[in-house]
Structures are given as C-alpha cells and as structure tokens.
Coordinates of C-alpha atoms (C1' of nucleotides) in Angstrom, one line a residue:
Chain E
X5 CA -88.4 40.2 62.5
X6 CA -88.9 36.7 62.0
X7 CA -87.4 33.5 64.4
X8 CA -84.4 32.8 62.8
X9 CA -83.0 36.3 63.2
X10 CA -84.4 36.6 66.7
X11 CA -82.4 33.6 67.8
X12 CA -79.0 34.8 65.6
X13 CA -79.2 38.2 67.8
X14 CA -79.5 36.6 71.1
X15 CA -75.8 34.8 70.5
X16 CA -74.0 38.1 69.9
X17 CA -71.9 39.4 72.5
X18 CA -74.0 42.6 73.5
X19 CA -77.3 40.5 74.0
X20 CA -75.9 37.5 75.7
X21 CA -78.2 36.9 78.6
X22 CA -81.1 38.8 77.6
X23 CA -84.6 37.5 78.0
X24 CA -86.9 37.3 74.4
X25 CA -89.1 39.8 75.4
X26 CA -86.3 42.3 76.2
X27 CA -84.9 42.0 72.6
X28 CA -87.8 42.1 71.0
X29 CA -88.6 45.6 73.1
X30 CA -84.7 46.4 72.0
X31 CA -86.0 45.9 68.1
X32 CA -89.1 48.0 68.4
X33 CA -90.0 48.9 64.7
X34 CA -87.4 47.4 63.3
X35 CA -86.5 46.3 59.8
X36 CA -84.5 43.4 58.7
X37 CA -82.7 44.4 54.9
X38 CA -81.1 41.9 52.7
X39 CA -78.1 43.5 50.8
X40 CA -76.9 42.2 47.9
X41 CA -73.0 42.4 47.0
X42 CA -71.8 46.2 47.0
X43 CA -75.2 47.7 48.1
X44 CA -75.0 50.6 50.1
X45 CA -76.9 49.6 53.6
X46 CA -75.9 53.5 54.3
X47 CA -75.0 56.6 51.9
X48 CA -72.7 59.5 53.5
X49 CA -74.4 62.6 53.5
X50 CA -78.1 60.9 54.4
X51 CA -79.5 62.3 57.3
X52 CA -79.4 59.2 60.1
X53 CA -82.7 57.6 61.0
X54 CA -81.6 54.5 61.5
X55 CA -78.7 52.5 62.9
X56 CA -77.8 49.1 62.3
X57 CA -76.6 45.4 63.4
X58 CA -75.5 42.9 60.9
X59 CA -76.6 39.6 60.8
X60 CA -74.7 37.5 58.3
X61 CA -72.3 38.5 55.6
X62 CA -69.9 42.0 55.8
X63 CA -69.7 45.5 55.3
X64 CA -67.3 48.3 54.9
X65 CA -66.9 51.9 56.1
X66 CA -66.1 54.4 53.1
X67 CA -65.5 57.4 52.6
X68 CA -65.1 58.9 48.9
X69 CA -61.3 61.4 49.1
X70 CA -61.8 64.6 46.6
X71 CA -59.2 63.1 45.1
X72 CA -61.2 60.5 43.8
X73 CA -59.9 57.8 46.1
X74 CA -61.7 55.3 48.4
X75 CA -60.4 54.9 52.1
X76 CA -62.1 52.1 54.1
X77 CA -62.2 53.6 57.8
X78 CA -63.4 50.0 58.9
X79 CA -64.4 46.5 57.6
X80 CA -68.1 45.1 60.3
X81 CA -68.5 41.7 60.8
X82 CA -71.6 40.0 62.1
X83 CA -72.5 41.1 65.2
X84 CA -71.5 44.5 65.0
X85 CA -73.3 47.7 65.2
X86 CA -73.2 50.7 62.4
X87 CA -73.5 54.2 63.1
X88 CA -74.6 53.7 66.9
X89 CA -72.6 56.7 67.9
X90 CA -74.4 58.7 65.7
X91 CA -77.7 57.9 67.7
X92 CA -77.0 60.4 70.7
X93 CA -76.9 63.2 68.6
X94 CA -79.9 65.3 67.7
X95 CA -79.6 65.5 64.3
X96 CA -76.7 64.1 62.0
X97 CA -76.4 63.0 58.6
X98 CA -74.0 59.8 58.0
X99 CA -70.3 60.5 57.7
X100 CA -69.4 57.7 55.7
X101 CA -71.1 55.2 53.1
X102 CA -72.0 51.8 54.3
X103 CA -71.5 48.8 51.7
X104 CA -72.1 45.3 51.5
X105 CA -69.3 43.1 50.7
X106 CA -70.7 39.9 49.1
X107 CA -74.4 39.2 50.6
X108 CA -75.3 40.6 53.7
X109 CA -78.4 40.4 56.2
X110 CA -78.6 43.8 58.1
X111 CA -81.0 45.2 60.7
X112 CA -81.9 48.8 60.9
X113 CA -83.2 49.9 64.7
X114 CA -84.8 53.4 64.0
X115 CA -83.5 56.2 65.8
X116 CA -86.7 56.3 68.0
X117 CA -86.4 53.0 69.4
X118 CA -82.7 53.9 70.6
X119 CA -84.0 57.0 72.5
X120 CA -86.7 55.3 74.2
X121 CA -85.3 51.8 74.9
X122 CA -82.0 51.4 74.3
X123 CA -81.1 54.7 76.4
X124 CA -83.5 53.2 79.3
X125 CA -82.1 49.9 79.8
X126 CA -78.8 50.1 81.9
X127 CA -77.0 46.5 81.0
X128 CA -77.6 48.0 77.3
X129 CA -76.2 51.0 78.1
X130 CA -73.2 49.3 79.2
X131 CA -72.5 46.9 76.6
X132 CA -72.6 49.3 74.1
X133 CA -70.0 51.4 75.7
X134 CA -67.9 48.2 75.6
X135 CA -68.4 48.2 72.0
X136 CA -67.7 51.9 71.6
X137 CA -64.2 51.1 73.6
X138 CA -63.7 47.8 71.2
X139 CA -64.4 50.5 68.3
X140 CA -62.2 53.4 69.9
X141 CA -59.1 50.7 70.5
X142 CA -59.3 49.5 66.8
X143 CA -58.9 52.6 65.9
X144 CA -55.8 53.7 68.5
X145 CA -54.1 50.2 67.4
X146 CA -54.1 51.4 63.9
X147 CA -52.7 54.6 64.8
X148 CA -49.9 52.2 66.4
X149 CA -49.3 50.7 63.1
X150 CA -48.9 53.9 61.3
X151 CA -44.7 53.3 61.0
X152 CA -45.4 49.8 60.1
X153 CA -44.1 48.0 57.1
X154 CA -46.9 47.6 54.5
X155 CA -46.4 43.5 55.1
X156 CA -46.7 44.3 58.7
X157 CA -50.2 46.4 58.2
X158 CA -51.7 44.1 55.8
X159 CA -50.9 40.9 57.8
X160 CA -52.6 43.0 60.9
X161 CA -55.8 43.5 58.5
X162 CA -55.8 40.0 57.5
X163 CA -55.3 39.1 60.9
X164 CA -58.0 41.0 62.5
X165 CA -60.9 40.1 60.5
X166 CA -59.5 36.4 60.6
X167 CA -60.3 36.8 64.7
X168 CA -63.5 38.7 63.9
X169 CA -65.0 36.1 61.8
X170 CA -63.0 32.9 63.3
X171 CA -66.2 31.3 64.9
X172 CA -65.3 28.1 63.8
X173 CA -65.1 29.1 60.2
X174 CA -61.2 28.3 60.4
X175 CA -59.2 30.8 59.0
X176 CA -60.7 31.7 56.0
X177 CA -62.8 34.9 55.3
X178 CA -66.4 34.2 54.1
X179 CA -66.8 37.2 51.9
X180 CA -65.6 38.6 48.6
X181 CA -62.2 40.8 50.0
X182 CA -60.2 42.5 46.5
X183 CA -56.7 43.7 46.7
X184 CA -57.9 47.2 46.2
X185 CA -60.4 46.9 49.1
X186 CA -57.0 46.2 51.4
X187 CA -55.0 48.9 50.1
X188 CA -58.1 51.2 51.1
X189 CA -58.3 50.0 54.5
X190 CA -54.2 50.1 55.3
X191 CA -53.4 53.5 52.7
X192 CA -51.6 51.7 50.4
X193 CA -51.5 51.0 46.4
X194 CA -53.0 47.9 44.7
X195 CA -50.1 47.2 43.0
X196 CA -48.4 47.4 46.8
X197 CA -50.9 45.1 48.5
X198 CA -50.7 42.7 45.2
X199 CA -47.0 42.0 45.2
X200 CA -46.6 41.2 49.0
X201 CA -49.7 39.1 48.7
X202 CA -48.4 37.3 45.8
X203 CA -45.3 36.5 47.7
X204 CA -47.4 35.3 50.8
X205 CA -49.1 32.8 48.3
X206 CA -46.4 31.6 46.7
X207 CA -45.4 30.5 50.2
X208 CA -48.3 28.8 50.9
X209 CA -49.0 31.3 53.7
X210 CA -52.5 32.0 51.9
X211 CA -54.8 31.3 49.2
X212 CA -57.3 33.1 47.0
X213 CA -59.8 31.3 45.0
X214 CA -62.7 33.8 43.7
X215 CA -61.9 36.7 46.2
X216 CA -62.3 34.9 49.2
X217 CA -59.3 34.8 51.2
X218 CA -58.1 31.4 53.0
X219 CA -54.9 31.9 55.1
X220 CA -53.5 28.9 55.5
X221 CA -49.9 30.1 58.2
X222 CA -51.5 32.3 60.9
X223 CA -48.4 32.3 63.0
X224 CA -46.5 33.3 59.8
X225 CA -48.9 36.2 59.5
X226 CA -48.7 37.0 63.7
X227 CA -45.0 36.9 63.3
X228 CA -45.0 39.3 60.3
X229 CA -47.4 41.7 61.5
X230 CA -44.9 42.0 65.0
X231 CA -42.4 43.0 62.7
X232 CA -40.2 39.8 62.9
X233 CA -39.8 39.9 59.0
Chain T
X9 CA -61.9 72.0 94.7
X10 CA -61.1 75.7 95.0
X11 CA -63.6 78.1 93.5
X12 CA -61.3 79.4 90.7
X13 CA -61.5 75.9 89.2
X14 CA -65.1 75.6 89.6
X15 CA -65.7 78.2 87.9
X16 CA -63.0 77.3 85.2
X17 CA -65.0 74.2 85.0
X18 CA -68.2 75.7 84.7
X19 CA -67.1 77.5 81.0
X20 CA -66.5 74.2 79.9
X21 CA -68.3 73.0 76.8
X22 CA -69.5 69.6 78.5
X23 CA -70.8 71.3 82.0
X24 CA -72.5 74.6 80.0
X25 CA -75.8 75.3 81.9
X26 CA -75.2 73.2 85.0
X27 CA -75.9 74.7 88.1
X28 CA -73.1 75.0 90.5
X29 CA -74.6 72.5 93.0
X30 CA -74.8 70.2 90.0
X31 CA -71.3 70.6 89.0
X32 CA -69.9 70.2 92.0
X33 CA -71.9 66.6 92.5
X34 CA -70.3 65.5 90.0
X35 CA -66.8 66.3 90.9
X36 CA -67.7 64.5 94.3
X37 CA -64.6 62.9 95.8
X38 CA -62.6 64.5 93.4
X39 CA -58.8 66.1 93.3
X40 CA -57.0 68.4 92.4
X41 CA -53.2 67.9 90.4
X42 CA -50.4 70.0 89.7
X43 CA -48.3 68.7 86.8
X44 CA -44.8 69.5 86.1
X45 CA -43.0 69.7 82.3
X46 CA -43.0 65.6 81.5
X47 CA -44.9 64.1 84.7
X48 CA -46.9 61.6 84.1
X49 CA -51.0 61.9 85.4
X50 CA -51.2 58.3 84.4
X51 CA -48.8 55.3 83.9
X52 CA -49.7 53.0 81.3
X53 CA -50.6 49.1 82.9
X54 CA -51.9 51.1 86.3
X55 CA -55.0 49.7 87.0
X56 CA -57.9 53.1 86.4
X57 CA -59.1 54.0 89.1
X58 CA -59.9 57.7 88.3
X59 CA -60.2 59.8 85.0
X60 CA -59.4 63.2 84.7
X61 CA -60.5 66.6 83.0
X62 CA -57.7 69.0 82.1
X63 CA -58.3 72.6 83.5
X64 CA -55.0 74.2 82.2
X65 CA -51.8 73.2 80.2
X66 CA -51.7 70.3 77.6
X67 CA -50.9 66.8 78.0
X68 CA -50.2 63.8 75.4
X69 CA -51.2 60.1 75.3
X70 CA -48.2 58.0 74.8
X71 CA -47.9 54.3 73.8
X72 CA -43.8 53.4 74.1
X73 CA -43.4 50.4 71.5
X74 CA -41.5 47.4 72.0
X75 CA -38.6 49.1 69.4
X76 CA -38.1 51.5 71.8
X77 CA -40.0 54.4 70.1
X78 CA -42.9 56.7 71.1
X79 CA -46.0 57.1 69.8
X80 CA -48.4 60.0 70.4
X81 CA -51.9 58.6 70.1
X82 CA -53.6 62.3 70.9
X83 CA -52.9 65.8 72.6
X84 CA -55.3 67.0 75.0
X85 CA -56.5 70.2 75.3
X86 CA -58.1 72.0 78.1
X87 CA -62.0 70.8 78.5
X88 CA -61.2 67.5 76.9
X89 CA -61.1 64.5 79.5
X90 CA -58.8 61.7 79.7
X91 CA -59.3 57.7 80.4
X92 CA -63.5 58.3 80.1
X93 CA -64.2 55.3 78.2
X94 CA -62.5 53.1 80.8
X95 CA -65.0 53.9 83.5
X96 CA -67.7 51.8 82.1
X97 CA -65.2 48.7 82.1
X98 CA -65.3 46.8 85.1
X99 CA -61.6 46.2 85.7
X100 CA -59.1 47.5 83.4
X101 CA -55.9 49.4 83.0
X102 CA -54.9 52.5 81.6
X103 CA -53.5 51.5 78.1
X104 CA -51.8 54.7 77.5
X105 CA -49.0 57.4 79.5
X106 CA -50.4 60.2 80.3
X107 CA -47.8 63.0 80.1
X108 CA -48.1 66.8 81.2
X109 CA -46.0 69.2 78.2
X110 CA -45.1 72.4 80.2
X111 CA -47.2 72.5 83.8
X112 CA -50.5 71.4 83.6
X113 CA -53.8 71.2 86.3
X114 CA -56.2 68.1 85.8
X115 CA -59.0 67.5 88.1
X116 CA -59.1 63.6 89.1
X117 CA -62.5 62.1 89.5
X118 CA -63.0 58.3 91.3
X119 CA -64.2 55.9 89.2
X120 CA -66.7 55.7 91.7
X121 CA -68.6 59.1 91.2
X122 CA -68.6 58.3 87.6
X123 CA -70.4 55.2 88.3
X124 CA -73.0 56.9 90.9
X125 CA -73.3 60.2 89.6
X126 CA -72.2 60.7 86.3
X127 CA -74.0 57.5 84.9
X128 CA -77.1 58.7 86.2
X129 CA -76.9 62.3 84.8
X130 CA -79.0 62.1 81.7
X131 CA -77.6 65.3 80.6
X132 CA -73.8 64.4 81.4
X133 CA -75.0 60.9 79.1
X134 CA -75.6 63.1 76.2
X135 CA -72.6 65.2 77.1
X136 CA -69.9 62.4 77.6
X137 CA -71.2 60.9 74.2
X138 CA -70.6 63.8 72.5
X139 CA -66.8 64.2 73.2
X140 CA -66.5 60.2 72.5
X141 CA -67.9 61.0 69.2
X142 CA -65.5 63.7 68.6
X143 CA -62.5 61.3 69.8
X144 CA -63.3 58.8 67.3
X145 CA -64.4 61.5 64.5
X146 CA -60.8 62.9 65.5
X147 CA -59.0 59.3 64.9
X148 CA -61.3 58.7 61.9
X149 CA -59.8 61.7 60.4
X150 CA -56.7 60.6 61.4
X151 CA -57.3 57.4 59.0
X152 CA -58.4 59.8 56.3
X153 CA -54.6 61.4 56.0
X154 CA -53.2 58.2 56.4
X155 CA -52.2 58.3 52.5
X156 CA -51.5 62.3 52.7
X157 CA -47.9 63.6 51.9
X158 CA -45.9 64.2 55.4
X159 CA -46.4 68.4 54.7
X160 CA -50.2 67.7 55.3
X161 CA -50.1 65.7 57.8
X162 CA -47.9 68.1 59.8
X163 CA -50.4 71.1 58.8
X164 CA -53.0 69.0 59.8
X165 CA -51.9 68.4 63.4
X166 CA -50.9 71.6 64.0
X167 CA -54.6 73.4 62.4
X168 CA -56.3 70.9 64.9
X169 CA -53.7 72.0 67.4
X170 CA -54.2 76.2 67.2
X171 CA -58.1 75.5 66.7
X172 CA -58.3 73.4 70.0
X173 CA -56.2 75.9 71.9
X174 CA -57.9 78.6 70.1
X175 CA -60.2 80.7 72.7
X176 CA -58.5 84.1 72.1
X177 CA -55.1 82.6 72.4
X178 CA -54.7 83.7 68.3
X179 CA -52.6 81.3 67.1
X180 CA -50.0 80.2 69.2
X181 CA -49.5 77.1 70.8
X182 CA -49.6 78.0 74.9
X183 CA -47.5 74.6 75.3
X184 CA -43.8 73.3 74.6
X185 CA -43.8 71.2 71.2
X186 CA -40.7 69.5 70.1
X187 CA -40.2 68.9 66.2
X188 CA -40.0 65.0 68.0
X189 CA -43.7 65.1 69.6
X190 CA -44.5 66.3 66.3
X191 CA -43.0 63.3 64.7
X192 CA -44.3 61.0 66.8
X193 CA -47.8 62.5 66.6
X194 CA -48.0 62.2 62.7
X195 CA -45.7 59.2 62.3
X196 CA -42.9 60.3 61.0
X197 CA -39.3 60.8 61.5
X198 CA -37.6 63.9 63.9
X199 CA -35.2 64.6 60.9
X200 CA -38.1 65.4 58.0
X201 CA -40.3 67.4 60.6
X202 CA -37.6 69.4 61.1
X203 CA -37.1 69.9 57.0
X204 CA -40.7 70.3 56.4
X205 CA -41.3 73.1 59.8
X206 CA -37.7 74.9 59.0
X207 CA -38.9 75.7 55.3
X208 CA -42.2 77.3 56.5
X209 CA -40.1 79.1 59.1
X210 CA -38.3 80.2 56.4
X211 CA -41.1 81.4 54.3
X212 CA -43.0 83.1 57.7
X213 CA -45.3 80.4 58.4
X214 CA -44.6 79.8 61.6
X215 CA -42.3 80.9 64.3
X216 CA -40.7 79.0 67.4
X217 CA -39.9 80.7 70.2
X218 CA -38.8 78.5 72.9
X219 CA -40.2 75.2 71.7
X220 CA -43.6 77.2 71.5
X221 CA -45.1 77.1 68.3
X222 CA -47.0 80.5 66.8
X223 CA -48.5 80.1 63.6
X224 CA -48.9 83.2 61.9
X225 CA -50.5 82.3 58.8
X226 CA -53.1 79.3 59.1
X227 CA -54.7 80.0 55.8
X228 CA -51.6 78.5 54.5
X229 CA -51.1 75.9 56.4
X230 CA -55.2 75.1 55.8
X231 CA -53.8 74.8 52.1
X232 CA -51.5 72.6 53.0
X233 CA -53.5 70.6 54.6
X234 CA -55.9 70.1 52.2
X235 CA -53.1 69.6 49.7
X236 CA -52.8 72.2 47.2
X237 CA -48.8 72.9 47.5
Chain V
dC6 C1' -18.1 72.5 82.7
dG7 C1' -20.1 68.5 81.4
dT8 C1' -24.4 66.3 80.4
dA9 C1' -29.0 66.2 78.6
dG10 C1' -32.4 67.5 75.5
dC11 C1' -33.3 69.6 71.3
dC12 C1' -32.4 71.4 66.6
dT13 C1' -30.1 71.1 62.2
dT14 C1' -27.8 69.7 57.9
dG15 C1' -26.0 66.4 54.5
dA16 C1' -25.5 62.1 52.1
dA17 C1' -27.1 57.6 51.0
dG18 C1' -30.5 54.3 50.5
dG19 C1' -34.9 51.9 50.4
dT20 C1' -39.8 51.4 50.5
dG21 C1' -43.6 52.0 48.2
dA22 C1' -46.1 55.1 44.7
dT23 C1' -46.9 55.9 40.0
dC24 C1' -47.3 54.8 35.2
dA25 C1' -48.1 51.7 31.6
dA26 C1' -49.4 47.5 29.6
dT27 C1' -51.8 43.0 29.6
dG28 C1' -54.5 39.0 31.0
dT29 C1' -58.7 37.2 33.3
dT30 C1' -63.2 36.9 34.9
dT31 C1' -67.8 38.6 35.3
dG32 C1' -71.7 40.8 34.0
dT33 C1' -74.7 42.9 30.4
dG34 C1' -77.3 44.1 26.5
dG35 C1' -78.2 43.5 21.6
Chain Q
dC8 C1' -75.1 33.5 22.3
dC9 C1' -71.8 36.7 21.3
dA10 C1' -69.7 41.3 21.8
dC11 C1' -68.3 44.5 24.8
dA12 C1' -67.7 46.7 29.0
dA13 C1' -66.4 46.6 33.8
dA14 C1' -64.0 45.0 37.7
dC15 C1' -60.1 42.7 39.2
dA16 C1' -55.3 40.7 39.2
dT17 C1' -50.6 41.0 37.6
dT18 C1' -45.9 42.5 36.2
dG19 C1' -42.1 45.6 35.1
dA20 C1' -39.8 50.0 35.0
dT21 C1' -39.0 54.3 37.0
dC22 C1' -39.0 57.7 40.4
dA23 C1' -40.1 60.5 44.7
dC24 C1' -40.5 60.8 49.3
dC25 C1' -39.1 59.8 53.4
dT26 C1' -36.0 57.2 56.5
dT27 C1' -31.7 56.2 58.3
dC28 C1' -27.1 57.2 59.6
dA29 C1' -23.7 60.5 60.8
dA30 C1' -22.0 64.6 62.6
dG31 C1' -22.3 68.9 64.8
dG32 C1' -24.3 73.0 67.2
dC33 C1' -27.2 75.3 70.6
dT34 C1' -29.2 76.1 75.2
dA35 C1' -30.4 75.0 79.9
dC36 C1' -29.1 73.2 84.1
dG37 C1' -27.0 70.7 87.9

DNA sequence: CGTAGCCTTGAAGGTGATCAATGTTTGTGG
DNA sequence: CCACAAACATTGATCACCTTCAAGGCTACG
C-alpha cells in the first residue's frame, strides 16, 4: 500500500480522525488492484475472501436475471465499501458481480484482517454500521420510488450519484455511465431511459459527450424527481 | 418480562443457545406491549429511543408520502426486530410507522441496553449482523423483481409471507391482509391486486377467509413467481 | 341505521415495453 | 491500414399491462 493511497483513505468518511498506524493495522495484508474499464473487481458465485474499498473511479452491483437481463442493485463511488456485510458470515460466496465502470483503483482487505481488526476496534465498528444504515436507506428510498414516473426514477439516479461524487467535481459524473446501465439500475428499457434523456438534453438540462454525463439544471432534475413534472 | 415470553424468546433464531441468565441481560430494562389491530409501536419523526422484537402477531413499516398514499417498506414477522440499525446512530428518528395488523406483542428494549449489553455480546454481534444481512438480502430481492410482471410480484410477497410465518402454521397467513397492504407492499394499485388474487381464488390458489390469507397451493404460486405463467 | 373499511367490476386511457431498423463509435485482427 | 465486429445511441410503430375513474355491494360496528 503505497503513500498516495494511504493519504486518499484517511479523507473518507469512515476513517476521519484515525491515527496512521491505526489504518495501516486496519489494511493488514492488503492489496491495492487497478481495474480497467468493465473488469470484474468481484464475480457472483466466488467464494468471499476479500472485501473491498474503492479508491478512485466507480463500480456497479450486478446481478445476471435467467432471463438474460442485467439489473444494477447499486452503482459505488469512491469511498465506499463492497461486500462488507458479507464479512460476518462464516462462509459465503458473492451474491452479485462487481464491475468497474471506466478505470478504477480498488483495495481488497482480506477476510482475516476484518475478523481480527476491524471487529476489535469499537469507533470501526461504529462507522461501518453507519455505512450499513446509509446502504439499508438507499435501498428503502428506492423502494419509495417504486410508483414513480420513469423521469422521476432516473432524475433520482442522476441525482444521487451527482451528490455521491459532487466533491467539487461540479455536477458532472467522472465515469463512462450508458443508457442501458440506467435502465438496469431503475428497471426500465433503453429505449425508455433514451427518449426522456434526449428530451432532458434538448433542454439543456444535461449533456453527454463520450458517456460521461454533465448535468447542467440540478434543480430541474430535484424538481422532476419530486414529481413536480 | 413474564416467563412465557422468555421462553418464547428463547426459540428464537437470534437468541438459540443462550442461557437464560444471558437472555434475560439483554432484555435488561426492557417492556412488554400489547398491540391492537392498526396501533402504531412507533410513530415515524419520534425520536428512537427503544427497538423492539416481535413475540407474536405481524406488524408493517409504513412510509405515508406527501401524495397522500402508503407505502409498505416490509412486514415483520415474529423473531424479526424492528428499528435495530438505529441504535448505533447517535441521535436519530424512527423514519418509518410501525403498525400492529391484528393484535400483536413486541418486547421494547432501551437504546441504552443495546448500547451496554448488546454491543458487547460478541455472539449477539454475529447474531444482529446476520438479520441485517437478511434485511438488505430481502430489499435486494426486492430490486431484483422490480422489472417482474405485477402476478409475480404478488406471488413473490405472499411466498416470502407463508415461508416467514411458516413454523407449522401450513400455509395460512395468521394475520389480517387487505388486497390494499398488498398493493402497497408490491407497488401497485388496490384495483389490479384485487384482479390478479380473485383469478387465483377462482382457480383454488388461495382462499380468504376474513381478510386472512390461506394459500393452498404454493407450488403454483412459486411458478408464478418465478415466471413461467 | 348510517358510517367506515374493504372488496369488486367495468370502461377508458396512458405509460412504458417490445420489435424493428439504422447510424455511430470503438475496438480488433488480418 | 482496412474490414469487420461489438457496443452504444436513436427513432418510429405497435401493443400490453396496469392505472385511473366511477359505481356499487358487503360486513362490522357504534
């Protein structure tokens, strides 16, 4: 784990205030991975050794339907953890594949080094139950969204990972983000997610130059997303 | 706490194996409620200041929206536990209504025995993380049938229903279920629950009695479910 | 006996899915 | 360097599912 990592994990959220040492003992046998762009960091169905934090870039949650179609439980942005839950279990294999969306910069904390660290140390313990709420309410506010309009549930996509990554990057999303990869994550068809995007551009409320997403009217897309449409 | 509920609680997946003395350390400070048909155990925007178990009965989590219509997030079953997560937060509020369906009996626990007992119960650790990673597995699947036809969805909910309730009870649902908790569980209108559940009483499904629900042939509805109608 | 809560049915309408065809860009191997 | 495949974006036409609206019936309960 070299410097420049060491000093990126010490600004997130659940390591704020942590001495060096402590992180380092927190990273104990750990591997940094470079991903390039739709590498799998994790395949569902492996049997989980490792979990993960990622550095730089973005990653989504998928799981393959028998019917041959993708559905993207959850997009992870930098700072966030992969498969923690999974950790307090004895034995488990991953329930979903992890992919890289553009270039990413991951690192994998072996199972081992959660049992006997990250279980020990009581402010850890606590901030990653914060997370596991953060992760829980996602979840329950999509369930909210469920009678939504589709303009309503993809400005609430756009919007969240706007927040997630808005640290100082403005309002544009740093990684490659298709139409198809929305209609995955909010259960709808390309063609669906295409023409109310289209429309959105044509208003100048976005922009999409080589898959990366700039949105140009966030309160347009707040006001859509509460249904004022 | 009477001894008929001690020993209720005892049978309970999360407390298996604890001795009695342990058991009831952990339900220090803690009381006992009767629940009425539609009272509420929590009010969502109270500030928590307690979680519960349910002993007997069923409750639902309920989100009102601004439009004026409900949303059920989850049913709870007896065994399961209700506002866990929030213990770990320092302040917060219960985001949801928690609402007894027929009469219930919860067993309230202070946030402060969860702070100085359960937190330092290794075993209850491993425990409570186990039935967080069955909520979210539960609202993961959830995301899964988001794209399913409104036939599976309703099979779905009512599978995980009988299976949750399932301890010898066969298959009928021991609580009162309007068509319109159904709705509002899957997201979906009172009006095509009703077509959907009337053609499978029709064909001998199911059967209401009473608003309660007996299923009398889950290998179809498991078809359903999965999709092959 | 009137109200409240729930169930039911029919008709009309809209949202979004599906199917089909085409253009564009990117990546790849000969 | 070109040919070809793969991934992505787009547009139009059609259609099904589900919602919405409207009306009415049933049962329980004060």
């Amino acid at each position: 784990m070299e410097q420049r990592d060491l000093t990126k994990v010490a600004k997130f959220s659940a390591f704020l205030g942590f001495p060096v040492d402590e992180i380092e003992g927190l990273f104990a046998g750990a591997t940094i991975q470079n991903l390039k762009h739709r590498e799998c960091a994790y395949v569902a169905g492996d049997t989980a050794q490792s979990f993960a934090l990622l550095l730089e870039g973005a990653l989504k949650l998928v799981k393959s339907l028998p019917s041959g179609e993708d559905v993207i439980l959850s997009f992870v942005t930098p700072g966030e953890f992969v498969a923690l839950l999974l950790m307090s279990r004895e034995i488990s294999t991953y329930p979903v594949s992890v992919i890289s969306m553009g270039e990413s910069r991951v690192i994998k904390i072996p199972k081992r080094t959660y049992a006997e660290v990250w279980t020990k140390n009581p402010t850890m313990i606590q901030r990653v139950n914060n997370l596991i709420f953060a992760r829980v309410a996602e979840l329950q506010q999509n369930k909210l969204m469920e009678k939504a309009s589709l303009p309503q549930r993809i400005a609430r996509q756009l919007v969240s990972l706007v927040e997630r990554f808005g640290n100082g990057n403005g309002t544009n999303l740093p990684m490659p983000l298709t139409r198809q990869e929305i209609a995955d994550a909010v259960g709808a068809s390309v063609e669906s997610v295409i023409r109310v995007m289209s429309q959105w551009s044509q208003q100048g409320v976005l922009h999409t130059e080589d898959q990366r997403i700039e949105v140009n009217r966030m309160d347009i897309l707040e006001q859509i997303m509460r249904g004022q449409d």
